Amino acid sequence: AGYGQCKMAAGGAADAQARFGHSVKGLLTEKVTSCGTDVIALTKQVLKGSRSAELLGQAARNMVMQEDAILHSEDSLRKMAIITTHLQYQ
């Protein structure tokens, strides 16, 4: 009877080991899936950040161009005011 019980205990231990191995594989699969999802989210965030930096740079360039146009217009208005003053004297 002792031999049969020992064999059953060994079989039970092997069964428990198999369940444990299956459980560990399941946990690893969950962790890998979770990490993959996190990497995808991080990649999207980095791409969004680089796009934001690109848009910010473009906005800065546009602002500089507008500033140049405003300064040129201001200079032209000043010259027209001088011409208007001279024409009034004539």
mmCIF file with all atom_site columns, C-alpha atoms in Angstrom:
data_model
loop_
_atom_site.group_PDB
_atom_site.id
_atom_site.type_symbol
_atom_site.label_atom_id
_atom_site.label_alt_id
_atom_site.label_comp_id
_atom_site.label_asym_id
_atom_site.label_entity_id
_atom_site.label_seq_id
_atom_site.pdbx_PDB_ins_code
_atom_site.Cartn_x
_atom_site.Cartn_y
_atom_site.Cartn_z
_atom_site.occupancy
_atom_site.B_iso_or_equiv
_atom_site.pdbx_formal_charge
_atom_site.auth_seq_id
_atom_site.auth_comp_id
_atom_site.auth_asym_id
_atom_site.auth_atom_id
_atom_site.pdbx_PDB_model_num
ATOM 1  C CA . ALA A 1 1  ? 0.000  0.000   0.000   1.00 0.00 ? 1  ALA A CA 1
ATOM 2  C CA . GLY A 1 2  ? 2.935  2.302   0.731   1.00 0.00 ? 2  GLY A CA 1
ATOM 3  C CA . TYR A 1 3  ? 4.288  1.917   -2.785  1.00 0.00 ? 3  TYR A CA 1
ATOM 4  C CA . GLY A 1 4  ? 0.951  2.893   -4.373  1.00 0.00 ? 4  GLY A CA 1
ATOM 5  C CA . GLN A 1 5  ? 0.635  5.942   -2.150  1.00 0.00 ? 5  GLN A CA 1
ATOM 6  C CA . CYS A 1 6  ? 4.195  6.988   -2.997  1.00 0.00 ? 6  CYS A CA 1
ATOM 7  C CA . LYS A 1 7  ? 3.462  6.590   -6.716  1.00 0.00 ? 7  LYS A CA 1
ATOM 8  C CA . MET A 1 8  ? 0.265  8.661   -6.359  1.00 0.00 ? 8  MET A CA 1
ATOM 9  C CA . ALA A 1 9  ? 2.148  11.337  -4.427  1.00 0.00 ? 9  ALA A CA 1
ATOM 10 C CA . ALA A 1 10 ? 4.770  11.482  -7.168  1.00 0.00 ? 10 ALA A CA 1
ATOM 11 C CA . GLY A 1 11 ? 1.997  11.703  -9.765  1.00 0.00 ? 11 GLY A CA 1
ATOM 12 C CA . GLY A 1 12 ? 0.297  14.467  -7.757  1.00 0.00 ? 12 GLY A CA 1
ATOM 13 C CA . ALA A 1 13 ? 3.589  16.358  -7.503  1.00 0.00 ? 13 ALA A CA 1
ATOM 14 C CA . ALA A 1 14 ? 4.144  16.043  -11.264 1.00 0.00 ? 14 ALA A CA 1
ATOM 15 C CA . ASP A 1 15 ? 0.586  17.261  -11.837 1.00 0.00 ? 15 ASP A CA 1
ATOM 16 C CA . ALA A 1 16 ? 1.160  20.218  -9.504  1.00 0.00 ? 16 ALA A CA 1
ATOM 17 C CA . GLN A 1 17 ? 4.415  21.005  -11.316 1.00 0.00 ? 17 GLN A CA 1
ATOM 18 C CA . ALA A 1 18 ? 2.622  20.924  -14.662 1.00 0.00 ? 18 ALA A CA 1
ATOM 19 C CA . ARG A 1 19 ? -0.094 23.249  -13.336 1.00 0.00 ? 19 ARG A CA 1
ATOM 20 C CA . PHE A 1 20 ? 2.573  25.554  -11.896 1.00 0.00 ? 20 PHE A CA 1
ATOM 21 C CA . GLY A 1 21 ? 4.448  25.577  -15.227 1.00 0.00 ? 21 GLY A CA 1
ATOM 22 C CA . HIS A 1 22 ? 1.239  26.327  -17.089 1.00 0.00 ? 22 HIS A CA 1
ATOM 23 C CA . SER A 1 23 ? 0.425  29.110  -14.614 1.00 0.00 ? 23 SER A CA 1
ATOM 24 C CA . VAL A 1 24 ? 3.903  30.640  -15.011 1.00 0.00 ? 24 VAL A CA 1
ATOM 25 C CA . LYS A 1 25 ? 3.590  30.492  -18.803 1.00 0.00 ? 25 LYS A CA 1
ATOM 26 C CA . GLY A 1 26 ? 0.223  32.237  -18.556 1.00 0.00 ? 26 GLY A CA 1
ATOM 27 C CA . LEU A 1 27 ? 1.660  34.965  -16.326 1.00 0.00 ? 27 LEU A CA 1
ATOM 28 C CA . LEU A 1 28 ? 4.628  35.437  -18.653 1.00 0.00 ? 28 LEU A CA 1
ATOM 29 C CA . THR A 1 29 ? 2.306  35.709  -21.634 1.00 0.00 ? 29 THR A CA 1
ATOM 30 C CA . GLU A 1 30 ? 0.256  38.358  -19.798 1.00 0.00 ? 30 GLU A CA 1
ATOM 31 C CA . LYS A 1 31 ? 3.404  40.296  -18.875 1.00 0.00 ? 31 LYS A CA 1
ATOM 32 C CA . VAL A 1 32 ? 4.779  40.157  -22.429 1.00 0.00 ? 32 VAL A CA 1
ATOM 33 C CA . THR A 1 33 ? 1.432  41.342  -23.814 1.00 0.00 ? 33 THR A CA 1
ATOM 34 C CA . SER A 1 34 ? 1.296  44.130  -21.243 1.00 0.00 ? 34 SER A CA 1
ATOM 35 C CA . CYS A 1 35 ? 4.863  45.226  -22.028 1.00 0.00 ? 35 CYS A CA 1
ATOM 36 C CA . GLY A 1 36 ? 4.110  45.165  -25.752 1.00 0.00 ? 36 GLY A CA 1
ATOM 37 C CA . THR A 1 37 ? 1.075  47.383  -25.183 1.00 0.00 ? 37 THR A CA 1
ATOM 38 C CA . ASP A 1 38 ? 3.188  49.759  -23.067 1.00 0.00 ? 38 ASP A CA 1
ATOM 39 C CA . VAL A 1 39 ? 5.884  49.950  -25.766 1.00 0.00 ? 39 VAL A CA 1
ATOM 40 C CA . ILE A 1 40 ? 3.264  50.769  -28.402 1.00 0.00 ? 40 ILE A CA 1
ATOM 41 C CA . ALA A 1 41 ? 1.783  53.498  -26.168 1.00 0.00 ? 41 ALA A CA 1
ATOM 42 C CA . LEU A 1 42 ? 5.256  54.917  -25.490 1.00 0.00 ? 42 LEU A CA 1
ATOM 43 C CA . THR A 1 43 ? 6.089  54.926  -29.201 1.00 0.00 ? 43 THR A CA 1
ATOM 44 C CA . LYS A 1 44 ? 2.862  56.775  -29.999 1.00 0.00 ? 44 LYS A CA 1
ATOM 45 C CA . GLN A 1 45 ? 3.633  59.336  -27.287 1.00 0.00 ? 45 GLN A CA 1
ATOM 46 C CA . VAL A 1 46 ? 7.185  59.895  -28.577 1.00 0.00 ? 46 VAL A CA 1
ATOM 47 C CA . LEU A 1 47 ? 5.912  60.319  -32.126 1.00 0.00 ? 47 LEU A CA 1
ATOM 48 C CA . LYS A 1 48 ? 3.262  62.752  -30.922 1.00 0.00 ? 48 LYS A CA 1
ATOM 49 C CA . GLY A 1 49 ? 5.956  64.688  -29.028 1.00 0.00 ? 49 GLY A CA 1
ATOM 50 C CA . SER A 1 50 ? 8.231  64.878  -32.051 1.00 0.00 ? 50 SER A CA 1
ATOM 51 C CA . ARG A 1 51 ? 5.281  66.025  -34.163 1.00 0.00 ? 51 ARG A CA 1
ATOM 52 C CA . SER A 1 52 ? 4.497  68.699  -31.563 1.00 0.00 ? 52 SER A CA 1
ATOM 53 C CA . ALA A 1 53 ? 8.104  69.904  -31.662 1.00 0.00 ? 53 ALA A CA 1
ATOM 54 C CA . GLU A 1 54 ? 7.925  70.027  -35.463 1.00 0.00 ? 54 GLU A CA 1
ATOM 55 C CA . LEU A 1 55 ? 4.695  72.055  -35.366 1.00 0.00 ? 55 LEU A CA 1
ATOM 56 C CA . LEU A 1 56 ? 6.158  74.377  -32.734 1.00 0.00 ? 56 LEU A CA 1
ATOM 57 C CA . GLY A 1 57 ? 9.225  74.994  -34.909 1.00 0.00 ? 57 GLY A CA 1
ATOM 58 C CA . GLN A 1 58 ? 7.014  75.701  -37.913 1.00 0.00 ? 58 GLN A CA 1
ATOM 59 C CA . ALA A 1 59 ? 4.938  78.149  -35.862 1.00 0.00 ? 59 ALA A CA 1
ATOM 60 C CA . ALA A 1 60 ? 8.118  79.927  -34.733 1.00 0.00 ? 60 ALA A CA 1
ATOM 61 C CA . ARG A 1 61 ? 9.331  80.235  -38.359 1.00 0.00 ? 61 ARG A CA 1
ATOM 62 C CA . ASN A 1 62 ? 5.939  81.602  -39.417 1.00 0.00 ? 62 ASN A CA 1
ATOM 63 C CA . MET A 1 63 ? 6.033  84.107  -36.577 1.00 0.00 ? 63 MET A CA 1
ATOM 64 C CA . VAL A 1 64 ? 9.480  85.333  -37.663 1.00 0.00 ? 64 VAL A CA 1
ATOM 65 C CA . MET A 1 65 ? 8.205  85.745  -41.230 1.00 0.00 ? 65 MET A CA 1
ATOM 66 C CA . GLN A 1 66 ? 5.190  87.708  -39.949 1.00 0.00 ? 66 GLN A CA 1
ATOM 67 C CA . GLU A 1 67 ? 7.456  89.885  -37.823 1.00 0.00 ? 67 GLU A CA 1
ATOM 68 C CA . ASP A 1 68 ? 9.575  90.723  -40.880 1.00 0.00 ? 68 ASP A CA 1
ATOM 69 C CA . ALA A 1 69 ? 6.434  91.587  -42.865 1.00 0.00 ? 69 ALA A CA 1
ATOM 70 C CA . ILE A 1 70 ? 5.184  93.832  -40.031 1.00 0.00 ? 70 ILE A CA 1
ATOM 71 C CA . LEU A 1 71 ? 8.541  95.628  -39.776 1.00 0.00 ? 71 LEU A CA 1
ATOM 72 C CA . HIS A 1 72 ? 8.588  96.131  -43.561 1.00 0.00 ? 72 HIS A CA 1
ATOM 73 C CA . SER A 1 73 ? 5.019  97.497  -43.492 1.00 0.00 ? 73 SER A CA 1
ATOM 74 C CA . GLU A 1 74 ? 5.901  99.834  -40.630 1.00 0.00 ? 74 GLU A CA 1
ATOM 75 C CA . ASP A 1 75 ? 8.897  101.143 -42.599 1.00 0.00 ? 75 ASP A CA 1
ATOM 76 C CA . SER A 1 76 ? 6.713  101.662 -45.678 1.00 0.00 ? 76 SER A CA 1
ATOM 77 C CA . LEU A 1 77 ? 4.096  103.560 -43.635 1.00 0.00 ? 77 LEU A CA 1
ATOM 78 C CA . ARG A 1 78 ? 6.800  105.819 -42.189 1.00 0.00 ? 78 ARG A CA 1
ATOM 79 C CA . LYS A 1 79 ? 8.092  106.613 -45.691 1.00 0.00 ? 79 LYS A CA 1
ATOM 80 C CA . MET A 1 80 ? 4.549  107.302 -46.964 1.00 0.00 ? 80 MET A CA 1
ATOM 81 C CA . ALA A 1 81 ? 3.959  109.656 -44.020 1.00 0.00 ? 81 ALA A CA 1
ATOM 82 C CA . ILE A 1 82 ? 7.108  111.585 -44.962 1.00 0.00 ? 82 ILE A CA 1
ATOM 83 C CA . ILE A 1 83 ? 6.024  111.759 -48.608 1.00 0.00 ? 83 ILE A CA 1
ATOM 84 C CA . THR A 1 84 ? 2.531  112.911 -47.554 1.00 0.00 ? 84 THR A CA 1
ATOM 85 C CA . THR A 1 85 ? 4.054  115.668 -45.412 1.00 0.00 ? 85 THR A CA 1
ATOM 86 C CA . HIS A 1 86 ? 6.229  116.853 -48.328 1.00 0.00 ? 86 HIS A CA 1
ATOM 87 C CA . LEU A 1 87 ? 3.250  116.846 -50.707 1.00 0.00 ? 87 LEU A CA 1
ATOM 88 C CA . GLN A 1 88 ? 1.219  118.926 -48.243 1.00 0.00 ? 88 GLN A CA 1
ATOM 89 C CA . TYR A 1 89 ? 3.950  121.595 -48.184 1.00 0.00 ? 89 TYR A CA 1
ATOM 90 C CA . GLN A 1 90 ? 3.945  121.856 -51.976 1.00 0.00 ? 90 GLN A CA 1
#
